[in-house]
Short mmCIF file of C-alpha atoms in Angstrom, two decimals:
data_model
loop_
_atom_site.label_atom_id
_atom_site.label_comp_id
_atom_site.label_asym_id
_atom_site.label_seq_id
_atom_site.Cartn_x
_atom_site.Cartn_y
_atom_site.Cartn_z
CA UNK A 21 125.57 29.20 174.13
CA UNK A 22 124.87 32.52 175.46
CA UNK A 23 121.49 34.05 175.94
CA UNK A 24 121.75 36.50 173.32
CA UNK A 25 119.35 39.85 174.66
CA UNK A 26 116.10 39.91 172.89
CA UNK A 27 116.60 42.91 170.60
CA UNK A 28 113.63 44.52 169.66
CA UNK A 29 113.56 47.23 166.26
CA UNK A 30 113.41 50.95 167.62
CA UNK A 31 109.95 51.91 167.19
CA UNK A 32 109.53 55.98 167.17
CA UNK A 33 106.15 56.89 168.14
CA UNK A 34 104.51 60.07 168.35
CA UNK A 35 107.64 62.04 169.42
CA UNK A 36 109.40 59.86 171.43
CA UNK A 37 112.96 59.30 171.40
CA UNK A 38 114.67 55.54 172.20
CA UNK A 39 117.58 57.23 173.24
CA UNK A 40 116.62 58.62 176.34
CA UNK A 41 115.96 62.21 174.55
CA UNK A 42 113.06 64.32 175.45
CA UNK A 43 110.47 64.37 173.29
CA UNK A 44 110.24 66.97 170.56
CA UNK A 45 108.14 68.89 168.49
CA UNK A 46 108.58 69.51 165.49
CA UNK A 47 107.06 72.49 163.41
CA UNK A 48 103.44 72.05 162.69
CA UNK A 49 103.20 69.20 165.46
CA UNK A 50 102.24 68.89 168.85
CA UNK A 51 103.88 66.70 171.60
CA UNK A 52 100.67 64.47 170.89
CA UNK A 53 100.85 64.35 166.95
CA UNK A 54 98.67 67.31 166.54
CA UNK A 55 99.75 69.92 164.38
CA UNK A 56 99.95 73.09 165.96
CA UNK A 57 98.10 75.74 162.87
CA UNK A 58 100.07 79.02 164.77
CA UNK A 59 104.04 76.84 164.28
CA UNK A 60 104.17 76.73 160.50
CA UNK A 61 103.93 80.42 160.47
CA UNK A 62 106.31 81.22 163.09
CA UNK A 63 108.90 79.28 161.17
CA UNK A 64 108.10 80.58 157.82
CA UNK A 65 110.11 83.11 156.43
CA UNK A 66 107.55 86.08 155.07
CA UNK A 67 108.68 88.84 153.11
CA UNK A 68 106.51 92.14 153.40
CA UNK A 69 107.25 95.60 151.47
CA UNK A 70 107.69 96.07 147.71
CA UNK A 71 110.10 94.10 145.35
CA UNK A 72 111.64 95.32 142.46
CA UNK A 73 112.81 93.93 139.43
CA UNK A 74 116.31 94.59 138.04
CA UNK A 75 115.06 95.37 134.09
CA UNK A 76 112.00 97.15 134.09
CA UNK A 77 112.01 98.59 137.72
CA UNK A 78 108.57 98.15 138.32
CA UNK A 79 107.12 97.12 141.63
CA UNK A 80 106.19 93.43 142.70
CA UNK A 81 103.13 93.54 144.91
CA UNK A 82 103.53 91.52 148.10
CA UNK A 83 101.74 88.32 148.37
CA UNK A 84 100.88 86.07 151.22
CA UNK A 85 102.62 83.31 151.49
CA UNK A 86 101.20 80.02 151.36
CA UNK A 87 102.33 78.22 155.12
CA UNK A 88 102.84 74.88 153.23
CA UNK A 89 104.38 76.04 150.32
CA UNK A 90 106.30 79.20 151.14
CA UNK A 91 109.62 77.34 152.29
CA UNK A 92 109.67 74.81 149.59
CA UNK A 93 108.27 76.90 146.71
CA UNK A 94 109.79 81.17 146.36
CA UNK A 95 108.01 83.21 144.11
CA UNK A 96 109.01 83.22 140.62
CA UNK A 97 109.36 87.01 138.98
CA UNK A 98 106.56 87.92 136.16
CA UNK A 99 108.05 87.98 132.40
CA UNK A 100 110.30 90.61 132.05
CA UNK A 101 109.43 93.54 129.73
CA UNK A 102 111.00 95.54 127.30
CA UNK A 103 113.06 97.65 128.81
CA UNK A 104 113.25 100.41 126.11
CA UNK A 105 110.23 102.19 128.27
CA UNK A 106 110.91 101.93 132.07
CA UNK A 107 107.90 102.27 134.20
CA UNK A 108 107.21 103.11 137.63
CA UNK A 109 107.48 105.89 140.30
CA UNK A 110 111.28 106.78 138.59
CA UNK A 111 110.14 106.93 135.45
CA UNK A 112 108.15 110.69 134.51
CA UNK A 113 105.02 110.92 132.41
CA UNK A 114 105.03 111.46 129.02
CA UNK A 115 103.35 114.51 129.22
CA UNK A 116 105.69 115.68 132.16
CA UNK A 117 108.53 114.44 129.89
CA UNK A 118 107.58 116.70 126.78
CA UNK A 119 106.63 119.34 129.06
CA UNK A 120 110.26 119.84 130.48
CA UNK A 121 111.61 119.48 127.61
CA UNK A 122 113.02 116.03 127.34
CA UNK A 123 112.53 113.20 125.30
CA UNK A 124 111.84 109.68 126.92
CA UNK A 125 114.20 108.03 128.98
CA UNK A 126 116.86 105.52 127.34
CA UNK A 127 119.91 103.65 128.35
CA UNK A 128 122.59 106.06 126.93
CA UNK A 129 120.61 109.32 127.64
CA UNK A 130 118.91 111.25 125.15
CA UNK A 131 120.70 115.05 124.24
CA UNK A 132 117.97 117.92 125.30
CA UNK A 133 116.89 118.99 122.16
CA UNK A 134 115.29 123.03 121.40
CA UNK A 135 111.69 123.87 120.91
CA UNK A 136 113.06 125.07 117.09
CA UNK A 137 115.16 121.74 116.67
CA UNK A 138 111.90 119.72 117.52
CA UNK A 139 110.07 121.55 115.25
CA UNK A 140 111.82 121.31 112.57
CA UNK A 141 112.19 117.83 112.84
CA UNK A 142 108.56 117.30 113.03
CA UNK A 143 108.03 119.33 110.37
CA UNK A 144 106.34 122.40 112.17
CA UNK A 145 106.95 126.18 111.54
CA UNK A 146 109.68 127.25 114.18
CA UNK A 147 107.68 130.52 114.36
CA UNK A 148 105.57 132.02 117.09
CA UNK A 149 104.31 135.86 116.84
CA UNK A 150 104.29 137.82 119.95
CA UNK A 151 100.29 138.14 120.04
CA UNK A 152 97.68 140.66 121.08
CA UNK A 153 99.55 141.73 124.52
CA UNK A 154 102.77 143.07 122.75
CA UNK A 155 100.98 144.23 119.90
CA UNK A 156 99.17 146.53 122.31
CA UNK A 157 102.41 147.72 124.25
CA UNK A 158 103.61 148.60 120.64
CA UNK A 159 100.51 150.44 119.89
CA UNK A 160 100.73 152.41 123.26
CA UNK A 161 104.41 153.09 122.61
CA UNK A 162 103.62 154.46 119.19
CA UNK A 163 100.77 156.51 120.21
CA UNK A 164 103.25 157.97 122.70
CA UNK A 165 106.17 158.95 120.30
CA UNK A 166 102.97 160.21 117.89
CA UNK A 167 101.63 162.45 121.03
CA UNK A 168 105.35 163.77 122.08
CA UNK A 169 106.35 164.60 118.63
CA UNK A 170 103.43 167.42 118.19
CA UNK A 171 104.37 168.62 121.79
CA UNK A 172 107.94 169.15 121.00
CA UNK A 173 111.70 167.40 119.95
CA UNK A 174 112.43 167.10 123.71
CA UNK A 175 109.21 165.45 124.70
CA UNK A 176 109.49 163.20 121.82
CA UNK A 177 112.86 162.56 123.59
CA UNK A 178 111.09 160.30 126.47
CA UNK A 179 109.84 157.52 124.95
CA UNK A 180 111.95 157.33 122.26
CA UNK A 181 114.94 156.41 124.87
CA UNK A 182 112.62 153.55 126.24
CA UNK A 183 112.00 152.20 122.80
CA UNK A 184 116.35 152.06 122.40
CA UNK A 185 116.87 150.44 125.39
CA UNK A 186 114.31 148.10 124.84
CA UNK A 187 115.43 147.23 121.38
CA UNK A 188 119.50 146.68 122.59
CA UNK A 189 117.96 144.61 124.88
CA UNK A 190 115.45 142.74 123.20
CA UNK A 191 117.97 141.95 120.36
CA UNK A 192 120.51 140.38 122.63
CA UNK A 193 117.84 137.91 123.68
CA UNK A 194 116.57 137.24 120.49
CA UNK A 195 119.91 136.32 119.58
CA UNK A 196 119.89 133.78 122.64
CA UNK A 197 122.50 135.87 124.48
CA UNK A 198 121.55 137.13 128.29
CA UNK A 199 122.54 138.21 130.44
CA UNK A 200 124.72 140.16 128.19
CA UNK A 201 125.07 143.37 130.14
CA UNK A 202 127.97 144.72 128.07
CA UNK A 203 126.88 144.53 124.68
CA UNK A 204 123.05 145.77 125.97
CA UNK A 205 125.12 148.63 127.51
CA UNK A 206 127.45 149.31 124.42
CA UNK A 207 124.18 149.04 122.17
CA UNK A 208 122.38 151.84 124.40
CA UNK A 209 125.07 153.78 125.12
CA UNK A 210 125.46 154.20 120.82
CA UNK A 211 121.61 155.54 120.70
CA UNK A 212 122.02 158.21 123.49
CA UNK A 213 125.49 159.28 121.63
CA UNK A 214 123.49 159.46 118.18
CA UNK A 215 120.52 160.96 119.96
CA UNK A 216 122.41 164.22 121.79
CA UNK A 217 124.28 164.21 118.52
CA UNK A 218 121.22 164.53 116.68
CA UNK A 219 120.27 167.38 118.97
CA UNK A 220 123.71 169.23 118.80
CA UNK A 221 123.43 169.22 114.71
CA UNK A 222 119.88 170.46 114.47
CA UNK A 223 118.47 167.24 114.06
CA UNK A 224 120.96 165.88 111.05
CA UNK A 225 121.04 162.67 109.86
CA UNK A 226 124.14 162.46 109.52
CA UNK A 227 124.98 162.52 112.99
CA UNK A 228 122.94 158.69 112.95
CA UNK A 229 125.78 157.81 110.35
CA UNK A 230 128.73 159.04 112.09
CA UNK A 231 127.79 157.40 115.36
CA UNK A 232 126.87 154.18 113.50
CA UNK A 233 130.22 154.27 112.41
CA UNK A 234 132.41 154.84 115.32
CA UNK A 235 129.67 152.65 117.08
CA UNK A 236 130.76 149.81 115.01
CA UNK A 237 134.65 149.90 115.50
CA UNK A 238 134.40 150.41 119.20
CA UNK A 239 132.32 147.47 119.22
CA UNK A 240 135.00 145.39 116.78
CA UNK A 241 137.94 146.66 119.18
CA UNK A 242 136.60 145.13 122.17
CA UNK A 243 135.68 142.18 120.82
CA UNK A 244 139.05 141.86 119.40
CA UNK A 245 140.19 142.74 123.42
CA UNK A 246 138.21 139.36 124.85
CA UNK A 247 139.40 135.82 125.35
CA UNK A 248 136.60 133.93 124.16
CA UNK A 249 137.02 131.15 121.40
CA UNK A 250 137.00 133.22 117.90
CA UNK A 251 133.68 131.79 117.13
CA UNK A 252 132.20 133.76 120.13
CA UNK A 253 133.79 136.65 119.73
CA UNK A 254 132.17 136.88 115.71
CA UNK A 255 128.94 135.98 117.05
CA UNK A 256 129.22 138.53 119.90
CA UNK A 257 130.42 141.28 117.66
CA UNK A 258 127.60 140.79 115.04
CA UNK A 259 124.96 140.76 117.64
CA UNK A 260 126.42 144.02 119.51
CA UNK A 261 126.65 145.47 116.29
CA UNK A 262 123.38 144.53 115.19
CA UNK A 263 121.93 146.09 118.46
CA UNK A 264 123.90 148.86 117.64
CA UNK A 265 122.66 149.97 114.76
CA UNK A 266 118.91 149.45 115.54
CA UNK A 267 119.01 151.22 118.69
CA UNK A 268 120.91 154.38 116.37
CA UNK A 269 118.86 153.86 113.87
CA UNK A 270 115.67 154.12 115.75
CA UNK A 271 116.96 157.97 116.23
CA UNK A 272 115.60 158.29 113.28
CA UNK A 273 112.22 159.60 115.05
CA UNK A 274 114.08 162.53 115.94
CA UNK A 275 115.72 163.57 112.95
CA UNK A 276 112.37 163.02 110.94
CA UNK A 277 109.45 166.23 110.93
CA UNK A 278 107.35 165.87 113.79
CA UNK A 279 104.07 165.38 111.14
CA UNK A 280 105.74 162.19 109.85
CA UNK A 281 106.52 161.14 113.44
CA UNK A 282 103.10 161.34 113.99
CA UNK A 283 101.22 159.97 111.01
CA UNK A 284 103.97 156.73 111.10
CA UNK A 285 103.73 156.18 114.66
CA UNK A 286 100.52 156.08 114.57
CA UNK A 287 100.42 153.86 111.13
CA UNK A 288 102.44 151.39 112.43
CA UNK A 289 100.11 151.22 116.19
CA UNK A 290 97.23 150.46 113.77
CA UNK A 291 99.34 147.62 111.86
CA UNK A 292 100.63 145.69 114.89
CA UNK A 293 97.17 145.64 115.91
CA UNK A 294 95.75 144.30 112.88
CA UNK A 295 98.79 142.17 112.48
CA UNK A 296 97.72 140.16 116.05
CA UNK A 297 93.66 139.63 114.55
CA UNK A 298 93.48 135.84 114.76
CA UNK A 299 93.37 135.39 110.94
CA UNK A 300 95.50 133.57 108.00
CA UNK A 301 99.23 135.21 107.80
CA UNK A 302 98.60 136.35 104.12
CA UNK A 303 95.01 137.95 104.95
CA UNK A 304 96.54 139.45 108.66
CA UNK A 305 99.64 140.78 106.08
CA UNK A 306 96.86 142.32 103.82
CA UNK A 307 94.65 143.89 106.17
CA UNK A 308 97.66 145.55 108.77
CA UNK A 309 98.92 147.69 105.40
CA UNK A 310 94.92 148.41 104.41
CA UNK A 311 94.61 149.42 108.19
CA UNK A 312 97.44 151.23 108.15
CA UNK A 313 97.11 152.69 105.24
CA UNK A 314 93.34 154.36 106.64
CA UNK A 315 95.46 155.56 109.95
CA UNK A 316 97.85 157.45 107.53
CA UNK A 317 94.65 159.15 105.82
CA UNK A 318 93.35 159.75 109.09
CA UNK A 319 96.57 161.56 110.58
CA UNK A 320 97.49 163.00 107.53
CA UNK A 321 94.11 165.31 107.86
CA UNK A 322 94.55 166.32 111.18
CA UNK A 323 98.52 167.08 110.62
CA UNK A 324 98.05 168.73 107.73
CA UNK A 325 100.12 166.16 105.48
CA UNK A 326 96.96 165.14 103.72
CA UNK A 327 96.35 162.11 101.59
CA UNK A 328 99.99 160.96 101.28
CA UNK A 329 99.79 160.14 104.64
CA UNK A 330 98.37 156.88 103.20
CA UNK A 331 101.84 156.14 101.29
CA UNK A 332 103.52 157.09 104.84
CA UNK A 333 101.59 154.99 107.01
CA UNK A 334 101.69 151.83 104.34
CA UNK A 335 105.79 151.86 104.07
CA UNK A 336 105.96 152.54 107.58
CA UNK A 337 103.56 149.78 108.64
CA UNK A 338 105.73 147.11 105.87
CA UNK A 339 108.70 147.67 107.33
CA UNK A 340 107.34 147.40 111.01
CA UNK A 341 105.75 143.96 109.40
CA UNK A 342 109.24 143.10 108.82
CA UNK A 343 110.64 143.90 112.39
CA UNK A 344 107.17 141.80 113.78
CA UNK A 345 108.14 138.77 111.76
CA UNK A 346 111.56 138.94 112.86
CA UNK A 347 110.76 139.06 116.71
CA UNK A 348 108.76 136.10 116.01
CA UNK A 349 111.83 133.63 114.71
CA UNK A 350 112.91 130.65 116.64
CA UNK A 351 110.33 129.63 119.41
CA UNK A 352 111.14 132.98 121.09
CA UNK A 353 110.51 133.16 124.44
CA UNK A 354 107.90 135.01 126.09
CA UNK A 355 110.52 137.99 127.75
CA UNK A 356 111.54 137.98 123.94
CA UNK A 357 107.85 138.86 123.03
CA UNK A 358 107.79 141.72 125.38
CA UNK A 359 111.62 143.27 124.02
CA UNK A 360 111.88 142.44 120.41
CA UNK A 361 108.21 141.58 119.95
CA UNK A 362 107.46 145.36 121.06
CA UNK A 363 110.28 147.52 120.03
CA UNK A 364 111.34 146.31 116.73
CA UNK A 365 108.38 147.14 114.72
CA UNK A 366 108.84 150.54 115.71
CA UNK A 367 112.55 150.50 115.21
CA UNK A 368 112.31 148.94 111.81
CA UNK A 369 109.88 151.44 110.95
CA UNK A 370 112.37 154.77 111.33
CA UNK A 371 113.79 154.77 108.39
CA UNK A 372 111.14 154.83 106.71
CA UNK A 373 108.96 157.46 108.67
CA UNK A 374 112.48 159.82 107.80
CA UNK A 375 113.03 159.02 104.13
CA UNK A 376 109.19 159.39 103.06
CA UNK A 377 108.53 162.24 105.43
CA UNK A 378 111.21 164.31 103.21
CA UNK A 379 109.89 163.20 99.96
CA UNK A 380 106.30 163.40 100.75
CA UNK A 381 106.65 166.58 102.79
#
């Protein structure tokens, strides 16, 4: 019977290896058993920066991690949200968001909608007049064409060319269309041919309907000429010719006696003014034909016209009314304010200063 080796259970203690391997330390521990507090973190993995989440893209603050529990345990992610209303340094205000012009952010995009659309939709009054600063450019434009027409015809000529190019152009962008250099051009082009025609004929009126006329078929021949889908080309053509025709019509200055010029220029100056008084629509309707009304007294005297020029300066100051609310359709812009808002009252007005200057003269 052999001696059989006394076998002994390998014992591990503090590190050591039976096998003849160096001892080893394991994170956290010394060669002694100690632990070492600097190992766990040199082995655990720590995540620094911002996280972000996949459905509501907002960020995860960084947190420390625990040395004992960082390996084992990762962090879980908060509750998600709703994601209908992302939040976070992508996502704008809702005051920038209403501001531009934009509606809140959604998955499938949201269609930019007008400031008219909105307001209809929210029930509001699409309209916004032109205010005090237009009013008084219409005012000083009037007083101008009232000054120049009891100098002379061709003084009166001067600012009544800025009020047609201002109305061709202000129409146009009233209409939404700009640049639109041709039909701007065409529209002006029509009021300098009406106004030398005017001047050739001894001030006629019928030279205003003959150019209105040829006016309008030039303008239907070249929109017949373009290439543009037949629903532009109608909408082009009614704009031009409704630029047209204002811009002729407002010739009408000319063609009128200069005491009319004067007592419904300066009616309708007194209107717009009264017209942008910070008071009920009804009341501000009320008091610009009173007001204008007085002004028509008031010129009529020194004119010589007399107390008719109250008829004058009331017709001339409704139908300038008329051209104000127009200019003030849609959410107009503010460049619209300064064209349409400013010429068309006097524009509008024309007619009238020639048809009641006749029969009141």
């Amino acid at each position: 019977m052999t001696d059989q080796p006394n076998q002994q259970p390998h014992q591990p203690y503090d590190g050591y290896d039976p096998y003849g391997q160096q001892p080893q330390a394991w994170p956290g521990q010394g060669y002694q058993g100690h632990e070492d507090p600097h190992a766990a973190q040199q082995y655990t993995q720590q995540w620094q920066g911002q996280t972000w989440e996949t459905q509501n893209h907002q960020p995860v603050a960084p947190q420390a991690p625990d040395p004992e529990t960082a390996i084992l345990t990762p962090q879980s992610p908060r509750p998600a949200q709703s994601p209908r209303t992302p939040q976070g340094p992508a996502a704008p205000a809702a005051g920038d968001a209403s501001a531009a012009g934009y509606g809140p952010a959604t998955v499938g995009g949201n269609a930019r909608l007008t400031d008219a659309q909105r307001a209809r939709a929210e029930g509001r009054s699409p309209i916004i007049e032109p205010g005090m600063q237009p009013a008084a450019l219409t005012a000083l434009l009037g007083l101008l064409l009232a000054g120049a027409a009891a100098v002379g015809t061709y003084a009166l000529l001067v600012p009544l060319v800025v009020l047609q190019a201002v109305t061709a152009a202000g129409w146009f962008r009233l209409n939404g269309m700009w640049p639109a250099r041709q039909g701007i051009a065409l529209g002006f082009a029509g009021a300098l041919a009406a106004d030398a025609a005017l001047l050739v004929s001894d001030r006629s009126p019928s030279a205003i309907l003959g150019t209105l006329g040829v006016w309008v078929l030039l303008a239907l021949v070249l929109q017949l000429r373009s290439h543009a889908d037949p629903d532009e080309r109608m909408y082009g053509l009614m704009a031009t010719v409704a630029a047209s025709a204002l811009a002729i019509v407002a010739g009408g200055y000319l063609a009128a006696a200069a005491d009319a010029v004067t007592v419904g220029a300066v009616a309708v100056a007194v209107a717009v003014l009264a017209r942008a008084l910070p008071l009920p629509t009804p009341a501000s309707v009320v008091v610009s034909l009173l007001a204008a009304a007085g002004a028509g007294i008031a010129a009529g005297s020194v004119t010589g016209l007399g107390t008719p020029g109250a008829l004058l300066g009331a017709g001339a100051a409704a139908c300038a009314l008329i051209g104000h609310r127009v200019a003030s359709y849609d959410y107009p812009s503010r460049f619209v304010h300064f064209t349409a808002g400013v010429a068309l009252p006097l524009a509008a007005a024309a007619p009238a200063v020639y048809v009641l200057g006749r029969a009141l003269a």
